[in-house]
PDB file of C-alpha atoms in Angstrom:
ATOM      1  CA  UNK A1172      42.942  97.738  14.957  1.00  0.00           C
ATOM      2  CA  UNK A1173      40.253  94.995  14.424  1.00  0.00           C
ATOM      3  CA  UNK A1174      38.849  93.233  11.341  1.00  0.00           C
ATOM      4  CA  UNK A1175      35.861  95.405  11.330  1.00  0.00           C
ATOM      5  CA  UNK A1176      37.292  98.687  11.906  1.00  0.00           C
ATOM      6  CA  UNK A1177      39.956  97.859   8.640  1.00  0.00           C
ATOM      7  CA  UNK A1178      37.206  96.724   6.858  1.00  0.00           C
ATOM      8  CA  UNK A1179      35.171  99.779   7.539  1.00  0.00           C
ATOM      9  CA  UNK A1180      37.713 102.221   6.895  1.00  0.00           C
ATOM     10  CA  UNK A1181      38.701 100.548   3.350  1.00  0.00           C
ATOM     11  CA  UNK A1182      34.870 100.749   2.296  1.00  0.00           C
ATOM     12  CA  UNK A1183      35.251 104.651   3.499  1.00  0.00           C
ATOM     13  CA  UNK A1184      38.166 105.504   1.556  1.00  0.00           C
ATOM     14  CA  UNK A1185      36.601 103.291  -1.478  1.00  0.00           C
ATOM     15  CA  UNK A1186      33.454 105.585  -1.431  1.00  0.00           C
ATOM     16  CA  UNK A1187      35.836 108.566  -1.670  1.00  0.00           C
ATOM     17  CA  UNK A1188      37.558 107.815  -4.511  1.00  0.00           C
ATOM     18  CA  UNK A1189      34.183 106.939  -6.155  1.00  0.00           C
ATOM     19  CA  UNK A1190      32.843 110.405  -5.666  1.00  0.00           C
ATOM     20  CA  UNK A1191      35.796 112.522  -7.146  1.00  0.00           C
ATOM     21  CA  UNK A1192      35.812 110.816 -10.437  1.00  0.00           C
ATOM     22  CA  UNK A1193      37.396 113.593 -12.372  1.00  0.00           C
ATOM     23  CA  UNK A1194      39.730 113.044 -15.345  1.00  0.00           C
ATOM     24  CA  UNK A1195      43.356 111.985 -15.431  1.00  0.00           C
ATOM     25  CA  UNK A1196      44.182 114.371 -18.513  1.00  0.00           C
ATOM     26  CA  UNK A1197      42.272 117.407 -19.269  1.00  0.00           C
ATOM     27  CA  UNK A1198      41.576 118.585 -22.570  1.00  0.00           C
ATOM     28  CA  UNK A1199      42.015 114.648 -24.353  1.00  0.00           C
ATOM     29  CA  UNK A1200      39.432 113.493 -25.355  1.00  0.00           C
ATOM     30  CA  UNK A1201      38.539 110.311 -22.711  1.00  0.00           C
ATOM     31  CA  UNK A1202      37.049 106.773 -24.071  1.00  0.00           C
ATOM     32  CA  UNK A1203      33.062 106.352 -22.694  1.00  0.00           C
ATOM     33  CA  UNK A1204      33.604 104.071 -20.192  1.00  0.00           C
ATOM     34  CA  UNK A1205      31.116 101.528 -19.216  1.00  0.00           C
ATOM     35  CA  UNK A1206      29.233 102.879 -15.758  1.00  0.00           C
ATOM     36  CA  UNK A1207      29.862 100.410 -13.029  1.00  0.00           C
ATOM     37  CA  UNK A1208      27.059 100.864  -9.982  1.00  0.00           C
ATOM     38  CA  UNK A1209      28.477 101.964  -6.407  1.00  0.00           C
ATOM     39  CA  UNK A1210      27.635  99.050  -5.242  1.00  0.00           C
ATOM     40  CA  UNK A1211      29.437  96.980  -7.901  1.00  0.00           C
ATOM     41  CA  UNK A1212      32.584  99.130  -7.032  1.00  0.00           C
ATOM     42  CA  UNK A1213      32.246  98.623  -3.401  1.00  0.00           C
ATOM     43  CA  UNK A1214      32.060  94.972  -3.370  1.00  0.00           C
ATOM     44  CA  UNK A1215      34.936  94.889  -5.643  1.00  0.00           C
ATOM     45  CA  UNK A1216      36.877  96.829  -3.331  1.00  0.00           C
ATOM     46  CA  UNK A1217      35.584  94.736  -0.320  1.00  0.00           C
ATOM     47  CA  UNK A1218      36.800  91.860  -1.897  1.00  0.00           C
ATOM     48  CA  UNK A1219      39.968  93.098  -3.009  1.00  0.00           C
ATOM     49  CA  UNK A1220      40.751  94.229   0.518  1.00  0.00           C
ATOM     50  CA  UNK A1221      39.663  91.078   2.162  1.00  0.00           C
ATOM     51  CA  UNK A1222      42.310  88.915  -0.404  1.00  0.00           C
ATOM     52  CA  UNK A1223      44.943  91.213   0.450  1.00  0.00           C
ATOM     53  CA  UNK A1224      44.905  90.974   4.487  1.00  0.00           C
ATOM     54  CA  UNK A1225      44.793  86.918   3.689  1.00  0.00           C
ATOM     55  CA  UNK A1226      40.941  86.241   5.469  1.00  0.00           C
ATOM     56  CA  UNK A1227      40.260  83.158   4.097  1.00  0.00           C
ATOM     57  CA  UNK A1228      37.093  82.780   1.946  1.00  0.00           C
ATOM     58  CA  UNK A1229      34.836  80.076   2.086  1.00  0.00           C
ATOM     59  CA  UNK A1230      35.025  77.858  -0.593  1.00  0.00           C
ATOM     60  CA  UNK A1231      32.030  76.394  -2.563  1.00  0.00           C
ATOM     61  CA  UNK A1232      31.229  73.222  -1.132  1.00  0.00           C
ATOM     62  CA  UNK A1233      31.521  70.676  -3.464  1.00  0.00           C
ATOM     63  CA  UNK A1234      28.306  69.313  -5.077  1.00  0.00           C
ATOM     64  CA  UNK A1235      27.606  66.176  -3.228  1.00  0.00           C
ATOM     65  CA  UNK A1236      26.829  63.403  -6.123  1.00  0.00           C
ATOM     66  CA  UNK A1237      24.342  60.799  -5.124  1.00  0.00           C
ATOM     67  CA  UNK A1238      25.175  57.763  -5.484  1.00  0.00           C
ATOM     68  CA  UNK A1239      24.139  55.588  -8.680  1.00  0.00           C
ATOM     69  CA  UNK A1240      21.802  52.717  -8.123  1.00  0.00           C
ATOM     70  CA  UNK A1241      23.448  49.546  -9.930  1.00  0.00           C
ATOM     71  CA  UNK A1242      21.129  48.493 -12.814  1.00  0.00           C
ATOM     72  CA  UNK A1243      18.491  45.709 -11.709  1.00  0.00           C
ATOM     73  CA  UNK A1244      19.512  42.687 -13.509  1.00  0.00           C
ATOM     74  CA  UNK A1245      15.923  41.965 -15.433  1.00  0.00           C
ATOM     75  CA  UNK A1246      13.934  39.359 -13.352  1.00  0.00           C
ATOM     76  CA  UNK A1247      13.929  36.170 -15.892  1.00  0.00           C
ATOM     77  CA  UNK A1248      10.976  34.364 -15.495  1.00  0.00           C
ATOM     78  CA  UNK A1249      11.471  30.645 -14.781  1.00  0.00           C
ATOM     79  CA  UNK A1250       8.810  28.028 -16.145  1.00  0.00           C
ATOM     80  CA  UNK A1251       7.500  25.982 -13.365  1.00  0.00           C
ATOM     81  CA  UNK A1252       6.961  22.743 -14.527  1.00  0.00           C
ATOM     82  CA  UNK A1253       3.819  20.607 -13.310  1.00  0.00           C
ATOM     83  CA  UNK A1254       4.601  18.116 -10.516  1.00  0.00           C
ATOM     84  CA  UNK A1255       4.296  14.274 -12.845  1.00  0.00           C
ATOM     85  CA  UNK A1256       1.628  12.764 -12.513  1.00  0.00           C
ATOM     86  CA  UNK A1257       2.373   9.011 -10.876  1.00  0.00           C
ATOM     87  CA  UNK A1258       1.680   6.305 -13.487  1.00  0.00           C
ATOM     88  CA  UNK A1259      -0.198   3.196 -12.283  1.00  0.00           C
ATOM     89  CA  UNK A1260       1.103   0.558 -14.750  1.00  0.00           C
ATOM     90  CA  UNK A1261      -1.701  -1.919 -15.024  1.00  0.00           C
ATOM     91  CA  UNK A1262      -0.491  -5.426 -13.854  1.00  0.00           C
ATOM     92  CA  UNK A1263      -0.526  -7.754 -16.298  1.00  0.00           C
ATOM     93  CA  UNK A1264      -3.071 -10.860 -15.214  1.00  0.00           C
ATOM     94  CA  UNK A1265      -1.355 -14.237 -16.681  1.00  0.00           C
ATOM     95  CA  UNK A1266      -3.073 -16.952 -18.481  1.00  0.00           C
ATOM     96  CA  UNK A1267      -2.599 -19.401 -15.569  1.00  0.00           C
ATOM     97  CA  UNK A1268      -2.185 -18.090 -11.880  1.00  0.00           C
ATOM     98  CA  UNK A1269      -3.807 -18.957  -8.517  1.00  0.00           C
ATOM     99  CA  UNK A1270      -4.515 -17.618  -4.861  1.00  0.00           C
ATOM    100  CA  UNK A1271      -4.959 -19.959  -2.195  1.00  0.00           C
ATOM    101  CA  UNK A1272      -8.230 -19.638  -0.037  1.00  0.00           C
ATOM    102  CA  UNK A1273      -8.203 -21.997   2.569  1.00  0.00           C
ATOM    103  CA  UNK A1274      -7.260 -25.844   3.757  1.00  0.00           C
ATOM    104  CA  UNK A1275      -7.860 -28.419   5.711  1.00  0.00           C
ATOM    105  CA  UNK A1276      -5.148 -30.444   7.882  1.00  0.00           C
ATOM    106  CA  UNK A1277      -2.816 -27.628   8.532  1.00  0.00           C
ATOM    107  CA  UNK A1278       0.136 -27.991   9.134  1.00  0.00           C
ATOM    108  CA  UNK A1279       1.400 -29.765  12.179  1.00  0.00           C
ATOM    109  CA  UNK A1280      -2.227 -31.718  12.250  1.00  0.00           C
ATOM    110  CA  UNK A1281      -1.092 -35.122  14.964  1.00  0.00           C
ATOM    111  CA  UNK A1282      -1.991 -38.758  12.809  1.00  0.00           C
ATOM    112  CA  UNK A1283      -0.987 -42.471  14.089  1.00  0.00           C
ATOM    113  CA  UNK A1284       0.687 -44.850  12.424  1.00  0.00           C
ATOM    114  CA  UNK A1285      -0.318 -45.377   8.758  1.00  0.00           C
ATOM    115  CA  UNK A1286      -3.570 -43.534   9.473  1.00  0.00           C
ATOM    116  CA  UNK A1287      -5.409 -42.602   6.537  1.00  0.00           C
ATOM    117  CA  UNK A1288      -6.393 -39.118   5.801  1.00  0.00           C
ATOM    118  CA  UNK A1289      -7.686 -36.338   3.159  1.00  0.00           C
ATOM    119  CA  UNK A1290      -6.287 -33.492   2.320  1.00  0.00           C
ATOM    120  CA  UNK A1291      -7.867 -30.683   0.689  1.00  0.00           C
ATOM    121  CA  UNK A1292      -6.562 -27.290  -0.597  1.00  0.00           C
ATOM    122  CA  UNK A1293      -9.559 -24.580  -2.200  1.00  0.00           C
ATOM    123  CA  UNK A1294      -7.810 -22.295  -4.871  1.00  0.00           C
ATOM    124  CA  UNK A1295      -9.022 -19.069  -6.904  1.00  0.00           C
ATOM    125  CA  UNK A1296      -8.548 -18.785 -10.189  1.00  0.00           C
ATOM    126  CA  UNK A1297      -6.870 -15.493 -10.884  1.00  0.00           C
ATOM    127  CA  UNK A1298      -5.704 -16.053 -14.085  1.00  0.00           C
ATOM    128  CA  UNK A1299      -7.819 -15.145 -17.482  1.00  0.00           C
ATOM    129  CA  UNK A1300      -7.878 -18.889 -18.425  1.00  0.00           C
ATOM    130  CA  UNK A1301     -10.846 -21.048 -17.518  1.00  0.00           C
ATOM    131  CA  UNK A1302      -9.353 -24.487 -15.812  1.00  0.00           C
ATOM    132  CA  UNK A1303     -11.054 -27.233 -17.225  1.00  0.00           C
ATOM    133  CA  UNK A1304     -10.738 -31.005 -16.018  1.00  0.00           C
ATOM    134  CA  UNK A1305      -7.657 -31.459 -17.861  1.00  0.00           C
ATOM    135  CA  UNK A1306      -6.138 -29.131 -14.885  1.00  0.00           C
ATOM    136  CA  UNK A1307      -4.448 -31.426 -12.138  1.00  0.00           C
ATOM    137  CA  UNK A1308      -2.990 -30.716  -8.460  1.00  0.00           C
ATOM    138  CA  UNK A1309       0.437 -32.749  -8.858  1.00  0.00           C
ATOM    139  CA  UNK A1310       2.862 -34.323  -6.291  1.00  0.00           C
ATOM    140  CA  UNK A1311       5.847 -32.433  -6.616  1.00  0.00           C
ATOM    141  CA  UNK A1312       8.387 -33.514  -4.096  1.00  0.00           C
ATOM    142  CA  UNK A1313       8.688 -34.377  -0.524  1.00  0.00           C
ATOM    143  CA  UNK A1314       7.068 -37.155   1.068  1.00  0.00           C
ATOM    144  CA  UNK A1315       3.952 -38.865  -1.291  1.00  0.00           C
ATOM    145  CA  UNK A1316       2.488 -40.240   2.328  1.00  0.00           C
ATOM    146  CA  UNK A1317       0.754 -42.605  -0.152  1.00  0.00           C
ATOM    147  CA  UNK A1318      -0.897 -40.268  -2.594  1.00  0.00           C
ATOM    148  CA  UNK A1319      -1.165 -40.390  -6.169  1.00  0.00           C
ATOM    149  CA  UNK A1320       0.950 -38.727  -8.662  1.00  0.00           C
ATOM    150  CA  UNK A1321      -1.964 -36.006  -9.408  1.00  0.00           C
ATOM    151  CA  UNK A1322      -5.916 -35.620  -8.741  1.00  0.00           C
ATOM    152  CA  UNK A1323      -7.548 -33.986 -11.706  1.00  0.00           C
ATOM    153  CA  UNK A1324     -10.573 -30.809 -10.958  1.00  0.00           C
ATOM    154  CA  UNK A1325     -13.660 -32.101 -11.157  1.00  0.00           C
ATOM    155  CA  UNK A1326     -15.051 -28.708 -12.351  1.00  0.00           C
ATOM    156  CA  UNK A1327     -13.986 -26.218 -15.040  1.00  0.00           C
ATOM    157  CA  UNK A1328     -13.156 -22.629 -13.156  1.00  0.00           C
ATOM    158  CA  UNK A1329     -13.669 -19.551 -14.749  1.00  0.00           C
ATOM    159  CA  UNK A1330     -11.951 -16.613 -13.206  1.00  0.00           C
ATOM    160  CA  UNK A1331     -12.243 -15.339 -10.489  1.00  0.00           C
ATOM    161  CA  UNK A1332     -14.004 -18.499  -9.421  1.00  0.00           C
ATOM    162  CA  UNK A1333     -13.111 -20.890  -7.208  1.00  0.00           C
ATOM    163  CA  UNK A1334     -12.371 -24.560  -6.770  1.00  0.00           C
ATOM    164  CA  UNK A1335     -11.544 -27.473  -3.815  1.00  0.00           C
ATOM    165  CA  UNK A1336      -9.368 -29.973  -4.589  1.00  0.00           C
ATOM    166  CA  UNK A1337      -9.013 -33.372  -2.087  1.00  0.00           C
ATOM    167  CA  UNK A1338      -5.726 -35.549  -2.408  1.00  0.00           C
ATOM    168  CA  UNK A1339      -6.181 -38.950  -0.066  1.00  0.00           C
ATOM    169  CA  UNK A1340      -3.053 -39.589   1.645  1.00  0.00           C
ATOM    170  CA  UNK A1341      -1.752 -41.830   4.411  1.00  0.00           C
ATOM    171  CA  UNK A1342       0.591 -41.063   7.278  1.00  0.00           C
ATOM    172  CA  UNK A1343       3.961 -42.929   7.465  1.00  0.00           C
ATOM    173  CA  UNK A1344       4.355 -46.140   9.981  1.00  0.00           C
ATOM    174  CA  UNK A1345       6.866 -44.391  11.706  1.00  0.00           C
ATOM    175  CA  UNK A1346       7.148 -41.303  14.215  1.00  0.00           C
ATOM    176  CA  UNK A1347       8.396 -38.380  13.171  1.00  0.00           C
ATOM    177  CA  UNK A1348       7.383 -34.646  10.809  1.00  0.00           C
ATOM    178  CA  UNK A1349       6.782 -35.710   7.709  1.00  0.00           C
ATOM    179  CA  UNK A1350       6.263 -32.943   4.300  1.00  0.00           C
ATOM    180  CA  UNK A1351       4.924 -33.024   1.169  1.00  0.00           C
ATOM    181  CA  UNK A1352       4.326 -30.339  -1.498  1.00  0.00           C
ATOM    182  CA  UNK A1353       1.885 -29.842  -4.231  1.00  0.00           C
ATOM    183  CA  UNK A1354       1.709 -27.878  -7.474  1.00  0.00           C
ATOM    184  CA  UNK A1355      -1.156 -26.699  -9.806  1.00  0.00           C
ATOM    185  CA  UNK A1356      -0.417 -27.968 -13.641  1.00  0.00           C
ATOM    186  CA  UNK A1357      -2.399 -26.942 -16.462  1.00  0.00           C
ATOM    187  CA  UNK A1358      -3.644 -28.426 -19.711  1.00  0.00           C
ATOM    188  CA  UNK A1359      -0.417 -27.946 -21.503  1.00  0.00           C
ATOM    189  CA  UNK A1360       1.740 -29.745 -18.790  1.00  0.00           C
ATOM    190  CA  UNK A1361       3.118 -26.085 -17.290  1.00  0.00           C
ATOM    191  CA  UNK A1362       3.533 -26.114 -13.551  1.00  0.00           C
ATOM    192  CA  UNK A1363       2.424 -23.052 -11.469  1.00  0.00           C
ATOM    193  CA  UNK A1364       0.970 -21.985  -7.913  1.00  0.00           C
ATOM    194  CA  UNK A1365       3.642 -25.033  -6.588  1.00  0.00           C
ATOM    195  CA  UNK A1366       4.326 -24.879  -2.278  1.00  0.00           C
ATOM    196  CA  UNK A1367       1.055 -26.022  -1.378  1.00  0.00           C
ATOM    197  CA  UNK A1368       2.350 -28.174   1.495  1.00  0.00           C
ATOM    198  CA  UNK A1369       1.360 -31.256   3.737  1.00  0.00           C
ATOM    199  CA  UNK A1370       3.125 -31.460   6.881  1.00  0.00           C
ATOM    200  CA  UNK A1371       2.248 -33.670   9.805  1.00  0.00           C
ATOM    201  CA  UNK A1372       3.431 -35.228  13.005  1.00  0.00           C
ATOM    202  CA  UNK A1373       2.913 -39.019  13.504  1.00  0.00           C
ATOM    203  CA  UNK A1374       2.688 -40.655  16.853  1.00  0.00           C
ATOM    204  CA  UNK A1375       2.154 -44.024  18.121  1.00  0.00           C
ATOM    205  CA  UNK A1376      -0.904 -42.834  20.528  1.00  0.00           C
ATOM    206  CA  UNK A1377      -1.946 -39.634  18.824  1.00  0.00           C
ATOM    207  CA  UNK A1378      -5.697 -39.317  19.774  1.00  0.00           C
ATOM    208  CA  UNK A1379      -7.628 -38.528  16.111  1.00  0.00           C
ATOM    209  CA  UNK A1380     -10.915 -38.910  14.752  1.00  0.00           C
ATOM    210  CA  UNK A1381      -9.939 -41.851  11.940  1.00  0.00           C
ATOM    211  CA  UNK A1382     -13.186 -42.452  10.018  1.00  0.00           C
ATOM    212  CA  UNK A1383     -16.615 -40.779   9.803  1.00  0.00           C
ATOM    213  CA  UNK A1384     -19.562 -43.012   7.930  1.00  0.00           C
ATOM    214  CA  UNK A1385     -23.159 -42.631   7.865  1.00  0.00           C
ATOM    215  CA  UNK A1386     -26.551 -44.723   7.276  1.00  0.00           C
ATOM    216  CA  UNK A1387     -28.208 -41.999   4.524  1.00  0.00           C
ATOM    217  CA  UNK A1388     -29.311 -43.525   1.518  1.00  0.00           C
ATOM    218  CA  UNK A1389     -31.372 -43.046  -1.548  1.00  0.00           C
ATOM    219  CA  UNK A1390     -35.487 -43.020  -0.380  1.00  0.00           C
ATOM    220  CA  UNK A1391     -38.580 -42.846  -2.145  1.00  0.00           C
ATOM    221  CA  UNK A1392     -40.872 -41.476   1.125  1.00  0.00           C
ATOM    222  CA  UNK A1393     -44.803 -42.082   0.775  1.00  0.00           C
ATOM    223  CA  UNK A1394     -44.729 -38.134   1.188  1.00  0.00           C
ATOM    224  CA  UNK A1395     -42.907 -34.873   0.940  1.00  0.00           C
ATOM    225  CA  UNK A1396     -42.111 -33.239   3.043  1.00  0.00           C
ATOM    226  CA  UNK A1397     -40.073 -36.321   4.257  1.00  0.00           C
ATOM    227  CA  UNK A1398     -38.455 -35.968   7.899  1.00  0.00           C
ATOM    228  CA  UNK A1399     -34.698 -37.943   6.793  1.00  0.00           C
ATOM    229  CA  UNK A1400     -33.558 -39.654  10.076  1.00  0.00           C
ATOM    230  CA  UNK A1401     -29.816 -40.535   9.501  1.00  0.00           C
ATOM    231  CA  UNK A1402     -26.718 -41.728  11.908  1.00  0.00           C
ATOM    232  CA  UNK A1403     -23.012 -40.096  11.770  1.00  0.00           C
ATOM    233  CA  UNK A1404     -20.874 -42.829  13.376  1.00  0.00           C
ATOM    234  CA  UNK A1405     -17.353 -41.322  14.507  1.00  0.00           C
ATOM    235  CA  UNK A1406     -14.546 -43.545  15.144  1.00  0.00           C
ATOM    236  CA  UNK A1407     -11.610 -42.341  17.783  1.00  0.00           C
ATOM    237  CA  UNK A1408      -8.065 -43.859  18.376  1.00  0.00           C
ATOM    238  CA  UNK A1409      -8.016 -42.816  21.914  1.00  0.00           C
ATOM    239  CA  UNK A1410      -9.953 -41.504  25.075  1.00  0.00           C
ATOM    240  CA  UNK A1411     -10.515 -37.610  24.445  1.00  0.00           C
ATOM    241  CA  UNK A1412     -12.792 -35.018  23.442  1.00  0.00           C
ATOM    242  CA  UNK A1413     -14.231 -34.708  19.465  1.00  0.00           C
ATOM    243  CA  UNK A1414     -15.956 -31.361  18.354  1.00  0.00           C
ATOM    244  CA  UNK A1415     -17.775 -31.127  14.634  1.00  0.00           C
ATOM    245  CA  UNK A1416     -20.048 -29.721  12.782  1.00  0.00           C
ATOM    246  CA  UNK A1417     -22.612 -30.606   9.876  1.00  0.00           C
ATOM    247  CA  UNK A1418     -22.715 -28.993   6.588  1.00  0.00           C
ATOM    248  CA  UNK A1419     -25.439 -29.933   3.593  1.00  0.00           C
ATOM    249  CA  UNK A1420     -26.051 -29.082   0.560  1.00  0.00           C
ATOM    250  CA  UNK A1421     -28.676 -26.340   0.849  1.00  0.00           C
ATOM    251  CA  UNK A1422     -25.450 -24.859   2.688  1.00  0.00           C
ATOM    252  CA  UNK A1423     -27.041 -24.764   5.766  1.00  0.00           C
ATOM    253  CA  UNK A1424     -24.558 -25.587   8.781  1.00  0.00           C
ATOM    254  CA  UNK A1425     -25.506 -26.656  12.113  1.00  0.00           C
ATOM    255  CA  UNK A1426     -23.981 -25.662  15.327  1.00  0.00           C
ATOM    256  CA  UNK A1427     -20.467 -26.891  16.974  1.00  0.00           C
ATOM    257  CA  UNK A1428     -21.741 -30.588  18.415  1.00  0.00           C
ATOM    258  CA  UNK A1429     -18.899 -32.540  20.793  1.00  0.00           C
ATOM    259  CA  UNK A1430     -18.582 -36.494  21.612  1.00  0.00           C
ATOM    260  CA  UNK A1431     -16.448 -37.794  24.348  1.00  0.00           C
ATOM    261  CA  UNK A1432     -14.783 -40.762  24.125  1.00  0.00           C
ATOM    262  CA  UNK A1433     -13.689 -43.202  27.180  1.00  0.00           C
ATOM    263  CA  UNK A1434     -11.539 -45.100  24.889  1.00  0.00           C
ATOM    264  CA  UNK A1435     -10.684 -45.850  21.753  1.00  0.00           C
ATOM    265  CA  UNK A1436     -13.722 -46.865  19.428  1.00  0.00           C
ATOM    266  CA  UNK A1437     -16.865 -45.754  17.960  1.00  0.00           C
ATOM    267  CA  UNK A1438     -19.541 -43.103  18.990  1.00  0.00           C
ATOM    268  CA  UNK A1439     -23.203 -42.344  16.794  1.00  0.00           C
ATOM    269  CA  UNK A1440     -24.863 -38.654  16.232  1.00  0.00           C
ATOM    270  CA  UNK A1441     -28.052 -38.653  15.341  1.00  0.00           C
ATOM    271  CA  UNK A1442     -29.577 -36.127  13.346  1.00  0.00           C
ATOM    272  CA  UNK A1443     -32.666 -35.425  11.343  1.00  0.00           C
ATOM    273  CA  UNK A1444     -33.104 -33.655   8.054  1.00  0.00           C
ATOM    274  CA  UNK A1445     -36.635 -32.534   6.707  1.00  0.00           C
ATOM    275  CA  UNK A1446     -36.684 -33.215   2.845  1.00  0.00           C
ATOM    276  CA  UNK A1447     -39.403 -31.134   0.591  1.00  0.00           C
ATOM    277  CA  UNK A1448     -38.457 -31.949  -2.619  1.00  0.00           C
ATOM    278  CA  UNK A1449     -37.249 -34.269  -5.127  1.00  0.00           C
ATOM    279  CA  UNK A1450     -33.739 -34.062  -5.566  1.00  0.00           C
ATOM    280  CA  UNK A1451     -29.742 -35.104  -5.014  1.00  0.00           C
ATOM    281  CA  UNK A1452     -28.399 -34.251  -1.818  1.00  0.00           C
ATOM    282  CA  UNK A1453     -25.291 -34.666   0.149  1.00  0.00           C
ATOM    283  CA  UNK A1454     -23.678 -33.988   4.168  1.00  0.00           C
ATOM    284  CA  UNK A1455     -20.226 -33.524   4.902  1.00  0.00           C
ATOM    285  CA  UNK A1456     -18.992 -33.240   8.201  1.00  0.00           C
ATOM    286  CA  UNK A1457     -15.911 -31.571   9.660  1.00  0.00           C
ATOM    287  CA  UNK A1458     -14.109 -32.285  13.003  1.00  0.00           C
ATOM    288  CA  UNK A1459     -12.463 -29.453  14.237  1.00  0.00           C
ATOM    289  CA  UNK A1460     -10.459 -31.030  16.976  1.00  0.00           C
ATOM    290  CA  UNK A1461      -8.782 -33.096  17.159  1.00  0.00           C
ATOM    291  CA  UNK A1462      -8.690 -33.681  13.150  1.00  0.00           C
ATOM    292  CA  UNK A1463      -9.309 -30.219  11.297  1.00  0.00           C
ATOM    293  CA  UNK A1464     -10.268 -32.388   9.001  1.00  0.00           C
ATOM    294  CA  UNK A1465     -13.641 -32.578   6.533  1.00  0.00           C
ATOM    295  CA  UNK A1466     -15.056 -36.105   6.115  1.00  0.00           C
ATOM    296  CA  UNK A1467     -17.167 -36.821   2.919  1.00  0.00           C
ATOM    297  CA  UNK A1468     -19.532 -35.580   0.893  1.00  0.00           C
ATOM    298  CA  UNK A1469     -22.113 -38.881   1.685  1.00  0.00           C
ATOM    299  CA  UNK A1470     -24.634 -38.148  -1.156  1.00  0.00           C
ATOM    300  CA  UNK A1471     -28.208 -39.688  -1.417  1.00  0.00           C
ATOM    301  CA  UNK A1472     -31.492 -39.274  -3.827  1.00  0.00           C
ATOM    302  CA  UNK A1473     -34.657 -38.532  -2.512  1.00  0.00           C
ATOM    303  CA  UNK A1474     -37.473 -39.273  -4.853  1.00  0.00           C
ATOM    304  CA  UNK A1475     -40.934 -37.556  -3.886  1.00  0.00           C
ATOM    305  CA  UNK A1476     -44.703 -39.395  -4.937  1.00  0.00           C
TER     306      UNK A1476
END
C-alpha cells in the first residue's frame, strides 16, 4: 500500500472515532472536557501517524545570523602642519670688503727687459666703511718687479662706490713668468681683498708699446671756443701693429685708431680737441694691443678771455 493510501485511511478511521464520542462509563458523572476542533484532532492524528511510520519531518531551518560588521575604529583627525616657510638670513655686509671691477695688464701681458710699466686694478667698495686716503693697495708677496711697498687712494670711497688704483712697476732683466700679488689694507693696518695679481712674461724682443707722451699744455686762447691741437707720440720696441684709443675727461672716447711700425721707434697721432670753457682737463690713452695697457692722465688748464 502507498504513503497516500495509509495516510488516507488513518485520517478515515480518525474521523470515525471523532464522531462516536460517547462515554466510557455510564451513569458517573464525566469531567467537562475542553472541546478540541475536528480539525485540531485530525492534524494531531496526522501527525501522530506520520511519526509512527518514521517519514521524516522537515526540520526548521536554522535562522541564518548575519554577520556583525567589526566596529569602525573612529577616524582621528591628524593636524597638518604648514609647509616652513624658507628663512633668508640677511648677509651680514663687513666694515671693510671689496669686489674687483676690472684691470689693466692681465695676466700673461709680453714686456722686454726691465721695461717699465703701470699697473692698475679698479675696486668697489662693498663694505659699510667709507675708504679714505689712509687706505693703501700693499705689496704682499711674490715678485715687487720694482714697485713700492704700497700706493695710497687718492680718493675717499663711500660704498658702493668705486675706485682705480695704479702701482708703477718694472719688468725683470731676465726672461721668464714673473708674479706678484697685492692686498687692500685699511686705516687700522688690517689686510683684506689680498690675490690681486701681476703676472707677466718677459722677452728679449717682445714687441710693446713702451712710452706714450704728449705736447698738451696749459693755454690761455684769445677765444673760446678754442680748437686744442695736441700730438700723442707712441714709442714701439719692435716692427708690428699698435691699436688705441683716446679717452678725456668729459668721458667722451674716440674710436679704435692703429699705427704701424717698420721698426722699433717712435710714431705721432694727431688729434684736435674743441675747448668751450674755462677749466682743468686731462687725456689718457689706452693701447689695446700689444700693451692692454692705459698711459696717463696728461692734464692741462685752459683759461678762457
Amino acid at each position: 500500500m502507498t504513503l497516500s493510501k495509509k495516510l488516507l485511511a488513518l485520517a478515515l478511521l480518525g474521523l470515525i472515532l471523532i464522531s462516536c464520542n460517547f462515554p466510557l462509563i455510564r451513569g458517573q458523572a464525566q469531567p467537562t472536557a475542553t472541546k478540541i476542533s475536528d480539525a485540531e484532532l485530525l492534524a494531531t492524528a496526522v501527525a501522530g501517524t506520520v511519526q509512527a511510520i518514521g517519514i521524516p519531518t522537515q526540520g526548521a531551518q536554522p535562522t541564518e545570523i548575519p554577520p556583525t560588521a567589526a566596529p569602525t575604529q573612529p577616524v582621528i583627525p591628524t593636524a597638518t602642519l604648514g609647509a616652513a616657510l624658507p628663512t633668508t638670513a640677511a648677509t651680514a655686509r663687513a666694515c671693510n670688503q671689496a669686489e674687483f671691477v676690472s684691470e689693466t695688464v692681465p695676466d700673461g701681458t709680453d714686456f722686454n727687459f726691465n721695461e717699465s710699466f703701470t699697473k692698475s686694478w679698479t675696486f668697489k667698495n662693498t663694505g659699510t666703511c667709507t675708504w679714505n686716503t689712509n687706505y693703501k693697495l700693499i705689496y704682499a708677496s711674490g715678485n715687487q718687479m720694482g714697485g713700492p711697498a704700497a700706493v695710497n687712494l687718492t680718493q675717499s670711497v663711500a660704498p658702493d662706490g668705486t675706485v682705480t688704483v695704479s702701482v708703477p712697476l718694472k719688468a725683470p732683466g731676465t726672461e721668464g713668468t714673473f708674479s706678484g700679488s697685492w692686498s687692500l689694507q685699511a686705516e687700522d693696518g688690517s689686510v683684506f681683498f689680498s690675490g690681486n695679481t701681476v703676472k707677466i712674461d718677459v722677452t728679449a724682443q717682445a714687441f710693446r708699446v713702451s712710452a706714450v707722451v704728449t705736447d698738451l699744455e696749459d693755454h690761455e686762447p684769445d677765444a673760446c671756443p678754442y680748437d686744442n691741437d695736441y700730438t700723442i707720440s707712441f714709442t714701439a720696441t719692435d716692427a708690428g701693429k699698435i691699436t688705441y684709443y683716446v679717452s678725456d675727461s668729459t668721458g667722451a672716447t674716440s674710436a679704435t685708431k692703429s699705427l704701424t711700425f717698420d721698426k722699433a721707434g717712435t710714431k705721432n697721432a694727431s688729434f684736435t680737441w674743441t675747448i668751450n670753457d674755462s677749466g682743468a682737463y686731462w687725456i689718457k690713452v689706452y693701447v689695446d694691443s700689444p700693451n692692454h695697457q692705459w698711459f696717463g692722465p696728461f692734464k692741462f688748464d685752459i683759461t678762457c678771455p
